[in-house]
Each structure stands twice: as structure tokens, then as C-alpha cells.
XYZ file of C-alpha atoms in Angstrom:
68
model
C -60.334 -26.856 3.983
C -62.081 -30.214 4.129
C -62.109 -30.538 0.322
C -58.399 -29.820 0.127
C -57.114 -31.890 3.089
C -59.961 -34.415 3.509
C -60.169 -33.784 7.264
C -61.301 -31.086 9.648
C -58.924 -28.275 10.594
C -58.751 -29.581 14.161
C -57.834 -33.102 13.067
C -55.258 -31.743 10.608
C -53.629 -29.652 13.331
C -53.610 -32.581 15.764
C -51.900 -34.775 13.176
C -49.286 -32.076 12.484
C -48.584 -31.759 16.212
C -48.250 -35.527 16.568
C -45.911 -35.741 13.565
C -43.761 -33.015 15.114
C -43.804 -34.827 18.465
C -42.640 -38.047 16.791
C -39.669 -36.120 15.419
C -38.936 -34.583 18.827
C -38.983 -38.002 20.474
C -35.816 -38.816 18.554
C -34.084 -36.278 20.808
C -33.323 -38.099 24.053
C -32.720 -34.805 25.872
C -36.468 -34.087 25.962
C -38.737 -36.109 28.218
C -42.263 -36.981 27.125
C -43.832 -34.125 29.099
C -41.512 -31.587 27.497
C -42.138 -33.123 24.071
C -45.883 -32.755 24.660
C -45.462 -29.105 25.615
C -43.159 -28.330 22.678
C -45.686 -29.955 20.323
C -48.508 -27.713 21.481
C -50.197 -29.967 24.021
C -50.969 -28.499 27.430
C -51.613 -31.889 28.978
C -49.101 -34.752 28.763
C -51.856 -37.289 29.387
C -53.868 -36.056 26.400
C -50.701 -36.098 24.306
C -49.931 -39.701 25.266
C -53.457 -40.866 24.457
C -53.506 -39.064 21.097
C -50.016 -40.320 20.214
C -50.931 -43.910 21.054
C -54.153 -43.648 19.053
C -52.278 -42.466 15.958
C -49.143 -44.624 16.165
C -50.507 -47.631 18.147
C -47.546 -47.295 20.526
C -46.852 -45.170 23.598
C -44.414 -42.265 23.213
C -41.742 -43.893 25.418
C -42.042 -47.158 23.508
C -41.833 -45.262 20.209
C -38.634 -43.573 21.347
C -37.119 -46.914 22.352
C -38.150 -48.557 19.080
C -36.709 -45.870 16.807
C -33.537 -45.464 18.876
C -32.487 -49.089 18.585
């Protein structure tokens, strides 16, 4: 797996979940907690930290930036 994707399976899965969450944030009907849950995160706080680490912006700020 590492040779093919150049990252661990856990990191790959986290990145896929975060990419999916970024897409879900375009839908204004879902709040951040629901987006976290739909993306496979059980904890909205963990989701927010991971999202901010990857995208350098909080989920709510990301939604505002891509919506305008």
C-alpha cells in the first residue's frame, strides 16, 4: 500500500474523508457536525482539527470562502 500510494492506509483514509467533507461543505443544508459525521468522523472536534491541518482553514471559513 505504501509503495503504491506513498502514505499509510490510515493517512490515505483520513485524506479521503477530508476531501469528501470539503465537498459536503458546499452544501449549506449540512452543519459542520453533520458534515463530520457523514464523512466518517465520530467527533466534530477531531474533524475540525484535521480539516484545519490539511486545508489551513476552519471548516466554517472554508464554506464561506468557497460560497462567495
